[in-house]
């Protein structure tokens, strides 16, 4: 996956290099600009077993800042924000690979370096008893619960980087 | 043998005649005896489904998921360009302007339309409200839910957006929308049961091509549809997964 492009970034940014579970690395550029999650909007996407995006609805496009063409075929970690602890995503993958539904609060990175906050539900899709992919639905979170989750994530990040 | 067609009870009342006209058209086109049964509530319709009385149904997304997963129905078509969205409405006199202004104890009028109730509850989550902190009243139809709000007996109501649009202008004037869902991936589908398994493809073809003939066009107009488009098994599966994620 390509590094983020400074030309796409709105405002001053910090630079991080993220290494994902599959060993690939990417330079991400991050600002502190939040795009508020609109009431009533639902981001819907599907991925294959490897987490490669196969469907993105209009809300996903609006909130992430990417075009549909830029999202389809990319790993879902294109949205990974450096402030999210790896353990949160490890927990998610373990849960959904075991055939269960995962819920959690997530800070997502936009194409322009800003972020948006969501309450995410990810569930496995079955065909003939086998998991064939995953559906993810993101909605507006409760502000208080989101703040609590972000504080917990900050502590988890400290432990991960210690 | 006479087959039974039914329609999700959330359709606007001004389309009742349209469904009778549709049934007459479908009987002629398929050369099959079909009886249209319009159930007064979601419960009575579900009972009929459980008793195996229903062969074809224009189903809301939640019931379609149950019919496909548990009863062997197959989705064949959906109305062109129509998606299901929910709105939370209140009286124009109400002091709240947004979901965040609502407090525990808020009185909610809702129908038994599970898809719309799921969406309504989802839209209240940011205010940390759920069924345990709300006072809910289940009523038989959207117009009744709206009436409770206008009479001050409920603070808000969960309503199918299409049903809100069909209210009279004078009623709508007394209501304001607190929040409206923007999903675009949920829709009603025409699903066909196992007794008509060998006619599913024929029914899909008939519906998808309905807008091409003058008679079909007329029937569509009475239903308030532009036409039908085919629904694939994968598309239906996607919608079912989405419903599952919202539960």
Tab-separated table of C-alpha atoms in Angstrom:
chain	number	residue	atom	x	y	z
A	1	UNK	CA	0.000	0.000	0.000
A	2	UNK	CA	1.235	3.504	-0.884
A	3	UNK	CA	2.478	5.961	1.730
A	4	UNK	CA	0.115	8.826	2.473
A	5	UNK	CA	0.691	11.836	0.261
A	6	UNK	CA	1.551	15.201	1.939
A	7	UNK	CA	-0.445	16.901	-0.809
A	8	UNK	CA	-3.614	15.215	0.463
A	9	UNK	CA	-3.147	16.440	4.023
A	10	UNK	CA	-5.098	19.366	5.444
A	11	UNK	CA	-3.022	21.399	7.915
A	12	UNK	CA	0.059	20.518	9.963
A	13	UNK	CA	0.750	16.848	10.372
A	14	UNK	CA	2.838	14.310	12.256
A	15	UNK	CA	4.505	11.423	10.491
A	16	UNK	CA	4.438	7.780	11.637
A	17	UNK	CA	5.453	4.493	10.079
A	18	UNK	CA	2.909	1.771	10.766
A	19	UNK	CA	3.738	-1.895	10.384
A	20	UNK	CA	0.680	-4.082	9.904
A	21	UNK	CA	0.010	-7.698	10.841
A	22	UNK	CA	1.019	-8.939	7.385
A	23	UNK	CA	4.472	-7.347	7.681
A	24	UNK	CA	3.878	-4.462	5.261
A	25	UNK	CA	4.705	-0.922	6.354
A	26	UNK	CA	3.262	2.432	5.411
A	27	UNK	CA	4.063	6.045	6.207
A	28	UNK	CA	0.962	7.771	7.598
A	29	UNK	CA	0.467	11.501	8.085
A	30	UNK	CA	-1.759	12.524	10.951
A	31	UNK	CA	-3.465	15.756	11.999
A	32	UNK	CA	-5.734	16.507	14.974
A	33	UNK	CA	-8.681	17.531	12.831
A	34	UNK	CA	-11.841	15.588	13.627
A	35	UNK	CA	-14.577	15.072	11.076
A	36	UNK	CA	-17.697	14.815	13.286
A	37	UNK	CA	-19.749	11.697	12.674
A	38	UNK	CA	-23.152	12.779	11.310
A	39	UNK	CA	-26.342	11.605	13.035
A	40	UNK	CA	-28.065	8.703	11.312
A	41	UNK	CA	-25.208	7.797	8.993
A	42	UNK	CA	-24.121	4.188	8.752
A	43	UNK	CA	-20.816	3.177	7.210
A	44	UNK	CA	-21.039	-0.259	5.655
A	45	UNK	CA	-18.238	-2.273	4.147
A	46	UNK	CA	-17.420	-5.868	3.416
A	47	UNK	CA	-14.040	-7.563	3.150
A	48	UNK	CA	-12.719	-10.922	2.090
A	49	UNK	CA	-11.040	-13.272	4.546
A	50	UNK	CA	-7.795	-11.284	4.371
A	51	UNK	CA	-9.517	-7.987	5.203
A	52	UNK	CA	-9.389	-6.659	1.629
A	53	UNK	CA	-12.291	-4.263	1.024
A	54	UNK	CA	-14.891	-5.648	-1.403
A	55	UNK	CA	-17.791	-3.202	-0.803
A	56	UNK	CA	-17.915	0.378	0.432
A	57	UNK	CA	-21.128	2.394	0.737
A	58	UNK	CA	-21.401	6.136	0.145
A	59	UNK	CA	-21.065	6.961	3.858
A	60	UNK	CA	-17.717	5.129	3.928
A	61	UNK	CA	-16.525	7.224	1.005
A	62	UNK	CA	-17.789	10.482	2.551
A	63	UNK	CA	-16.255	9.840	5.955
A	64	UNK	CA	-12.909	8.348	4.889
A	65	UNK	CA	-12.226	10.917	2.162
A	66	UNK	CA	-11.193	8.191	-0.300
A	67	UNK	CA	-12.966	7.446	-3.555
A	68	UNK	CA	-14.654	4.078	-3.993
A	69	UNK	CA	-11.919	3.095	-6.453
A	70	UNK	CA	-9.245	3.945	-3.876
A	71	UNK	CA	-10.940	1.779	-1.230
A	72	UNK	CA	-11.971	-1.350	-3.133
A	73	UNK	CA	-9.110	-3.836	-3.239
A	74	UNK	CA	-7.228	-2.191	-0.362
A	75	UNK	CA	-6.762	-3.704	3.095
A	76	UNK	CA	-9.179	-2.323	5.692
A	77	UNK	CA	-6.134	-1.149	7.676
A	78	UNK	CA	-5.898	1.758	5.208
A	79	UNK	CA	-7.958	3.477	7.966
A	80	UNK	CA	-5.671	2.474	10.834
A	81	UNK	CA	-4.848	5.364	13.099
A	82	UNK	CA	-1.456	5.205	14.893
A	83	UNK	CA	-3.174	5.943	18.203
A	84	UNK	CA	-5.139	2.704	18.066
A	85	UNK	CA	-3.447	-0.137	19.983
A	86	UNK	CA	-2.554	-3.258	18.039
A	87	UNK	CA	-4.198	-5.353	20.745
A	88	UNK	CA	-7.630	-3.936	19.841
A	89	UNK	CA	-7.376	-5.228	16.275
A	90	UNK	CA	-5.831	-8.505	17.411
A	91	UNK	CA	-8.881	-8.997	19.631
A	92	UNK	CA	-11.171	-8.153	16.721
A	93	UNK	CA	-9.521	-10.655	14.364
A	94	UNK	CA	-9.515	-13.414	16.981
A	95	UNK	CA	-13.201	-12.798	17.661
A	96	UNK	CA	-14.425	-12.750	14.077
A	97	UNK	CA	-12.198	-15.625	12.959
A	98	UNK	CA	-13.815	-17.648	15.757
A	99	UNK	CA	-17.176	-16.936	14.082
A	100	UNK	CA	-18.335	-14.333	16.605
A	101	UNK	CA	-19.384	-10.686	16.323
A	102	UNK	CA	-16.986	-7.985	17.551
A	103	UNK	CA	-18.040	-4.553	18.821
A	104	UNK	CA	-15.707	-1.711	19.668
A	105	UNK	CA	-14.944	1.976	19.588
A	106	UNK	CA	-12.472	2.935	16.871
A	107	UNK	CA	-10.561	6.051	15.838
A	108	UNK	CA	-10.178	5.932	12.064
A	109	UNK	CA	-7.665	7.794	9.916
A	110	UNK	CA	-8.918	9.771	6.913
A	111	UNK	CA	-7.138	10.288	3.618
A	112	UNK	CA	-6.559	13.949	4.583
A	113	UNK	CA	-4.769	12.959	7.831
A	114	UNK	CA	-7.753	13.840	10.042
A	115	UNK	CA	-9.847	11.326	11.927
A	116	UNK	CA	-13.418	10.242	12.691
A	117	UNK	CA	-14.741	8.282	15.641
A	118	UNK	CA	-17.068	5.308	15.338
A	119	UNK	CA	-18.728	2.475	17.177
A	120	UNK	CA	-17.957	-0.524	14.989
A	121	UNK	CA	-19.585	-3.919	14.627
A	122	UNK	CA	-17.767	-6.568	12.611
A	123	UNK	CA	-19.268	-9.955	11.923
A	124	UNK	CA	-18.301	-13.006	9.897
A	125	UNK	CA	-20.318	-13.919	6.819
A	126	UNK	CA	-21.035	-17.610	6.409
A	127	UNK	CA	-21.704	-19.710	3.342
A	128	UNK	CA	-22.358	-23.427	3.722
A	129	UNK	CA	-21.110	-23.211	7.312
A	130	UNK	CA	-17.783	-21.630	6.358
A	131	UNK	CA	-16.661	-18.028	6.910
A	132	UNK	CA	-16.348	-16.405	3.482
A	133	UNK	CA	-15.794	-12.765	4.460
A	134	UNK	CA	-16.708	-10.083	6.942
A	135	UNK	CA	-19.252	-7.244	7.163
A	136	UNK	CA	-18.423	-4.119	9.120
A	137	UNK	CA	-20.949	-1.487	10.163
A	138	UNK	CA	-19.869	1.749	11.841
A	139	UNK	CA	-22.183	4.218	13.541
A	140	UNK	CA	-22.040	7.361	15.637
A	141	UNK	CA	-20.673	6.570	19.104
A	142	UNK	CA	-21.701	7.950	22.465
A	143	UNK	CA	-19.213	10.762	23.142
A	144	UNK	CA	-18.665	9.668	26.755
A	145	UNK	CA	-18.054	6.010	25.912
A	146	UNK	CA	-15.746	7.030	23.068
A	147	UNK	CA	-13.666	9.209	25.415
A	148	UNK	CA	-13.375	6.313	27.864
A	149	UNK	CA	-12.253	4.000	25.072
A	150	UNK	CA	-9.669	6.513	23.812
A	151	UNK	CA	-8.204	6.831	27.306
A	152	UNK	CA	-7.977	3.051	27.586
A	153	UNK	CA	-6.344	2.878	24.146
A	154	UNK	CA	-3.760	5.490	25.152
A	155	UNK	CA	-2.787	3.334	28.162
A	156	UNK	CA	-2.629	0.221	25.961
A	157	UNK	CA	-0.426	2.062	23.458
A	158	UNK	CA	1.944	3.096	26.238
A	159	UNK	CA	2.256	-0.530	27.319
A	160	UNK	CA	2.805	-1.673	23.736
A	161	UNK	CA	5.566	0.867	23.100
A	162	UNK	CA	7.222	0.547	26.546
B	1	UNK	CA	-54.194	-24.886	-5.301
B	2	UNK	CA	-54.424	-21.164	-4.611
B	3	UNK	CA	-51.183	-19.421	-3.694
B	4	UNK	CA	-51.027	-16.584	-1.226
B	5	UNK	CA	-49.420	-13.195	-1.788
B	6	UNK	CA	-49.024	-10.731	1.037
B	7	UNK	CA	-47.390	-7.369	1.645
B	8	UNK	CA	-45.409	-6.136	4.635
B	9	UNK	CA	-47.927	-4.142	6.705
B	10	UNK	CA	-45.710	-1.034	6.589
B	11	UNK	CA	-46.782	-0.037	3.058
B	12	UNK	CA	-48.598	3.304	2.759
B	13	UNK	CA	-52.415	2.812	3.080
B	14	UNK	CA	-53.048	4.721	-0.142
B	15	UNK	CA	-51.464	1.823	-2.047
B	16	UNK	CA	-53.956	-0.848	-0.914
B	17	UNK	CA	-55.809	-0.702	-4.240
B	18	UNK	CA	-52.450	-0.842	-6.028
B	19	UNK	CA	-51.625	-4.220	-4.487
B	20	UNK	CA	-55.013	-5.660	-5.528
B	21	UNK	CA	-54.373	-4.466	-9.085
B	22	UNK	CA	-50.867	-5.960	-8.908
B	23	UNK	CA	-52.292	-9.292	-7.755
B	24	UNK	CA	-54.764	-9.406	-10.656
B	25	UNK	CA	-51.931	-8.616	-13.086
B	26	UNK	CA	-49.644	-11.268	-11.557
B	27	UNK	CA	-52.355	-13.966	-11.656
B	28	UNK	CA	-52.962	-13.333	-15.341
B	29	UNK	CA	-49.276	-13.154	-16.197
B	30	UNK	CA	-48.458	-16.404	-14.360
B	31	UNK	CA	-51.769	-18.087	-15.114
B	32	UNK	CA	-51.981	-19.150	-11.479
B	33	UNK	CA	-54.696	-18.639	-8.836
B	34	UNK	CA	-53.263	-16.176	-6.301
B	35	UNK	CA	-55.064	-14.737	-3.299
B	36	UNK	CA	-53.881	-11.405	-1.884
B	37	UNK	CA	-54.117	-11.347	1.902
B	38	UNK	CA	-53.322	-8.037	3.581
B	39	UNK	CA	-52.626	-8.647	7.264
B	40	UNK	CA	-53.481	-5.814	9.649
B	41	UNK	CA	-50.295	-6.165	11.713
B	42	UNK	CA	-46.771	-7.569	11.686
B	43	UNK	CA	-47.826	-10.212	14.277
B	44	UNK	CA	-50.733	-11.610	12.287
B	45	UNK	CA	-48.579	-11.715	9.179
B	46	UNK	CA	-45.774	-13.533	11.009
B	47	UNK	CA	-48.248	-16.058	12.376
B	48	UNK	CA	-49.417	-16.774	8.825
B	49	UNK	CA	-45.784	-17.176	7.719
B	50	UNK	CA	-45.125	-19.598	10.599
B	51	UNK	CA	-48.214	-21.576	9.591
B	52	UNK	CA	-46.853	-21.863	6.048
B	53	UNK	CA	-49.743	-19.946	4.493
B	54	UNK	CA	-47.661	-17.419	2.542
B	55	UNK	CA	-46.064	-18.088	-0.853
B	56	UNK	CA	-44.977	-14.628	-1.986
B	57	UNK	CA	-44.367	-11.547	0.063
B	58	UNK	CA	-43.257	-8.003	-0.501
B	59	UNK	CA	-41.154	-8.043	2.644
B	60	UNK	CA	-39.358	-5.492	4.767
B	61	UNK	CA	-35.604	-6.205	5.152
B	62	UNK	CA	-35.902	-7.788	8.592
B	63	UNK	CA	-38.670	-10.195	7.640
B	64	UNK	CA	-36.946	-10.944	4.328
B	65	UNK	CA	-33.869	-12.078	6.285
B	66	UNK	CA	-36.017	-14.422	8.391
B	67	UNK	CA	-37.919	-15.736	5.346
B	68	UNK	CA	-34.729	-16.437	3.393
B	69	UNK	CA	-32.669	-17.899	6.252
B	70	UNK	CA	-35.368	-19.901	8.009
B	71	UNK	CA	-38.191	-20.537	5.540
B	72	UNK	CA	-36.447	-21.227	2.238
B	73	UNK	CA	-37.720	-18.098	0.464
B	74	UNK	CA	-35.638	-16.485	-2.293
B	75	UNK	CA	-35.440	-12.752	-3.036
B	76	UNK	CA	-36.171	-12.104	-6.705
B	77	UNK	CA	-36.636	-8.344	-7.104
B	78	UNK	CA	-36.767	-4.958	-5.390
B	79	UNK	CA	-38.405	-1.666	-6.372
B	80	UNK	CA	-36.057	0.485	-8.412
B	81	UNK	CA	-34.277	3.219	-6.512
B	82	UNK	CA	-36.212	2.775	-3.246
B	83	UNK	CA	-34.359	2.244	0.003
B	84	UNK	CA	-35.659	1.925	3.554
B	85	UNK	CA	-34.689	4.731	5.884
B	86	UNK	CA	-35.978	5.528	9.362
B	87	UNK	CA	-36.775	8.915	10.845
B	88	UNK	CA	-37.228	9.932	14.455
B	89	UNK	CA	-39.932	12.549	14.612
B	90	UNK	CA	-41.227	14.824	17.309
B	91	UNK	CA	-43.756	17.634	17.548
B	92	UNK	CA	-42.715	21.039	16.209
B	93	UNK	CA	-43.559	22.347	19.696
B	94	UNK	CA	-41.008	20.053	21.372
B	95	UNK	CA	-38.038	21.709	23.027
B	96	UNK	CA	-35.479	19.207	21.729
B	97	UNK	CA	-33.688	19.925	18.494
B	98	UNK	CA	-31.402	16.897	18.304
B	99	UNK	CA	-31.024	13.355	19.626
B	100	UNK	CA	-28.469	14.556	22.198
B	101	UNK	CA	-31.213	16.627	23.857
B	102	UNK	CA	-33.257	13.502	24.691
B	103	UNK	CA	-33.074	12.157	28.241
B	104	UNK	CA	-33.806	8.813	29.935
B	105	UNK	CA	-37.536	8.373	30.323
B	106	UNK	CA	-38.262	9.697	26.823
B	107	UNK	CA	-41.576	8.215	25.615
B	108	UNK	CA	-41.234	6.508	22.228
B	109	UNK	CA	-44.090	5.430	19.977
B	110	UNK	CA	-43.126	2.662	17.571
B	111	UNK	CA	-44.710	-0.012	15.435
B	112	UNK	CA	-43.665	-3.644	15.298
B	113	UNK	CA	-41.557	-3.006	12.192
B	114	UNK	CA	-38.305	-4.552	13.399
B	115	UNK	CA	-35.999	-2.989	10.795
B	116	UNK	CA	-37.221	0.526	11.545
B	117	UNK	CA	-37.061	-0.089	15.300
B	118	UNK	CA	-33.458	-1.312	14.967
B	119	UNK	CA	-32.539	1.838	13.064
B	120	UNK	CA	-34.441	4.044	15.503
B	121	UNK	CA	-32.653	2.534	18.497
B	122	UNK	CA	-29.317	2.813	16.679
B	123	UNK	CA	-29.895	6.527	16.146
B	124	UNK	CA	-30.530	6.987	19.900
B	125	UNK	CA	-27.279	5.258	20.909
B	126	UNK	CA	-25.149	8.440	20.769
B	127	UNK	CA	-27.417	9.838	23.508
B	128	UNK	CA	-26.893	6.591	25.469
B	129	UNK	CA	-30.578	5.738	25.305
B	130	UNK	CA	-31.814	2.198	24.821
B	131	UNK	CA	-34.894	0.117	25.551
B	132	UNK	CA	-33.986	-0.009	29.245
B	133	UNK	CA	-33.957	3.786	29.598
B	134	UNK	CA	-36.868	4.606	27.278
B	135	UNK	CA	-40.612	4.257	27.776
B	136	UNK	CA	-41.762	2.497	24.644
B	137	UNK	CA	-45.272	2.048	23.348
B	138	UNK	CA	-45.894	-0.316	20.460
B	139	UNK	CA	-48.792	0.654	18.206
B	140	UNK	CA	-50.306	-0.919	15.108
B	141	UNK	CA	-49.237	1.557	12.425
B	142	UNK	CA	-47.133	4.628	11.654
B	143	UNK	CA	-50.136	6.994	11.515
B	144	UNK	CA	-51.063	5.874	15.062
B	145	UNK	CA	-47.478	6.452	16.265
B	146	UNK	CA	-47.567	9.935	14.734
B	147	UNK	CA	-50.920	10.606	16.399
B	148	UNK	CA	-49.489	9.802	19.844
B	149	UNK	CA	-46.740	12.372	19.254
B	150	UNK	CA	-49.220	15.009	18.108
B	151	UNK	CA	-51.441	14.323	21.148
B	152	UNK	CA	-48.447	14.705	23.471
B	153	UNK	CA	-48.778	11.066	24.604
B	154	UNK	CA	-45.336	10.232	23.164
B	155	UNK	CA	-42.252	12.468	22.889
B	156	UNK	CA	-40.854	10.874	19.741
B	157	UNK	CA	-41.777	8.179	17.208
B	158	UNK	CA	-39.788	5.824	14.966
B	159	UNK	CA	-41.237	6.049	11.465
B	160	UNK	CA	-40.405	4.641	8.042
B	161	UNK	CA	-39.349	7.665	5.990
B	162	UNK	CA	-41.673	6.714	3.152
B	163	UNK	CA	-44.622	6.569	5.567
B	164	UNK	CA	-43.791	10.050	6.868
B	165	UNK	CA	-43.725	11.384	3.319
B	166	UNK	CA	-47.197	9.966	2.698
B	167	UNK	CA	-48.802	11.854	5.613
B	168	UNK	CA	-50.958	14.837	4.747
B	169	UNK	CA	-49.125	18.187	4.472
B	170	UNK	CA	-51.083	19.555	7.444
B	171	UNK	CA	-49.929	16.635	9.665
B	172	UNK	CA	-46.337	16.919	8.474
B	173	UNK	CA	-46.352	20.619	9.317
B	174	UNK	CA	-46.871	19.730	12.970
B	175	UNK	CA	-43.870	17.407	13.022
B	176	UNK	CA	-40.123	17.872	12.931
B	177	UNK	CA	-37.482	15.310	12.106
B	178	UNK	CA	-34.845	14.944	14.822
B	179	UNK	CA	-32.686	12.553	12.834
B	180	UNK	CA	-32.925	10.559	9.638
B	181	UNK	CA	-30.968	7.432	8.761
B	182	UNK	CA	-28.671	7.531	5.732
B	183	UNK	CA	-27.879	3.943	4.867
B	184	UNK	CA	-28.842	3.263	1.286
B	185	UNK	CA	-28.253	-0.495	1.639
B	186	UNK	CA	-31.599	-1.634	3.097
B	187	UNK	CA	-34.684	-2.156	0.951
B	188	UNK	CA	-37.926	-4.132	0.651
B	189	UNK	CA	-37.729	-7.210	-1.549
B	190	UNK	CA	-40.200	-9.464	-3.300
B	191	UNK	CA	-39.488	-12.947	-1.958
B	192	UNK	CA	-40.894	-16.224	-3.257
B	193	UNK	CA	-41.377	-19.393	-1.201
B	194	UNK	CA	-40.661	-23.044	-1.890
B	195	UNK	CA	-44.091	-23.993	-3.278
B	196	UNK	CA	-43.368	-21.649	-6.179
B	197	UNK	CA	-39.685	-22.655	-6.507
B	198	UNK	CA	-40.135	-23.622	-10.174
B	199	UNK	CA	-41.727	-20.237	-10.945
B	200	UNK	CA	-39.127	-18.013	-9.277
B	201	UNK	CA	-37.230	-17.188	-12.452
B	202	UNK	CA	-40.493	-16.521	-14.306
B	203	UNK	CA	-41.653	-14.187	-11.540
B	204	UNK	CA	-38.303	-12.354	-11.547
B	205	UNK	CA	-38.507	-11.891	-15.344
B	206	UNK	CA	-42.097	-10.680	-15.150
B	207	UNK	CA	-41.350	-8.120	-12.465
B	208	UNK	CA	-38.112	-6.839	-13.999
B	209	UNK	CA	-39.826	-6.351	-17.376
B	210	UNK	CA	-43.080	-5.009	-15.948
B	211	UNK	CA	-42.337	-1.389	-16.881
B	212	UNK	CA	-41.975	-2.235	-20.580
B	213	UNK	CA	-45.704	-2.873	-21.233
B	214	UNK	CA	-48.503	-0.279	-20.885
B	215	UNK	CA	-50.503	-2.483	-18.503
B	216	UNK	CA	-47.506	-3.219	-16.288
B	217	UNK	CA	-46.616	0.465	-16.245
B	218	UNK	CA	-50.086	1.309	-15.037
B	219	UNK	CA	-49.893	-1.281	-12.256
B	220	UNK	CA	-46.501	0.093	-11.157
B	221	UNK	CA	-47.914	3.593	-11.003
B	222	UNK	CA	-50.618	2.370	-8.631
B	223	UNK	CA	-47.924	0.931	-6.370
B	224	UNK	CA	-45.850	4.107	-6.498
B	225	UNK	CA	-42.937	2.218	-8.114
B	226	UNK	CA	-40.921	3.123	-11.207
B	227	UNK	CA	-40.094	-0.504	-11.861
B	228	UNK	CA	-38.439	-3.562	-10.350
B	229	UNK	CA	-34.794	-4.533	-10.477
B	230	UNK	CA	-33.437	-8.034	-9.911
B	231	UNK	CA	-31.905	-8.987	-6.550
B	232	UNK	CA	-29.142	-11.581	-6.564
B	233	UNK	CA	-28.536	-14.110	-3.794
B	234	UNK	CA	-25.332	-12.211	-2.881
B	235	UNK	CA	-27.193	-8.895	-2.620
B	236	UNK	CA	-29.822	-10.465	-0.374
B	237	UNK	CA	-27.068	-12.070	1.714
B	238	UNK	CA	-25.348	-8.702	2.089
B	239	UNK	CA	-28.550	-7.121	3.390
B	240	UNK	CA	-29.099	-9.969	5.822
B	241	UNK	CA	-25.580	-9.521	7.194
B	242	UNK	CA	-26.248	-5.827	7.601
B	243	UNK	CA	-29.444	-6.519	9.579
B	244	UNK	CA	-27.502	-8.993	11.705
B	245	UNK	CA	-24.870	-6.328	12.449
B	246	UNK	CA	-27.560	-3.913	13.619
B	247	UNK	CA	-29.153	-6.359	16.079
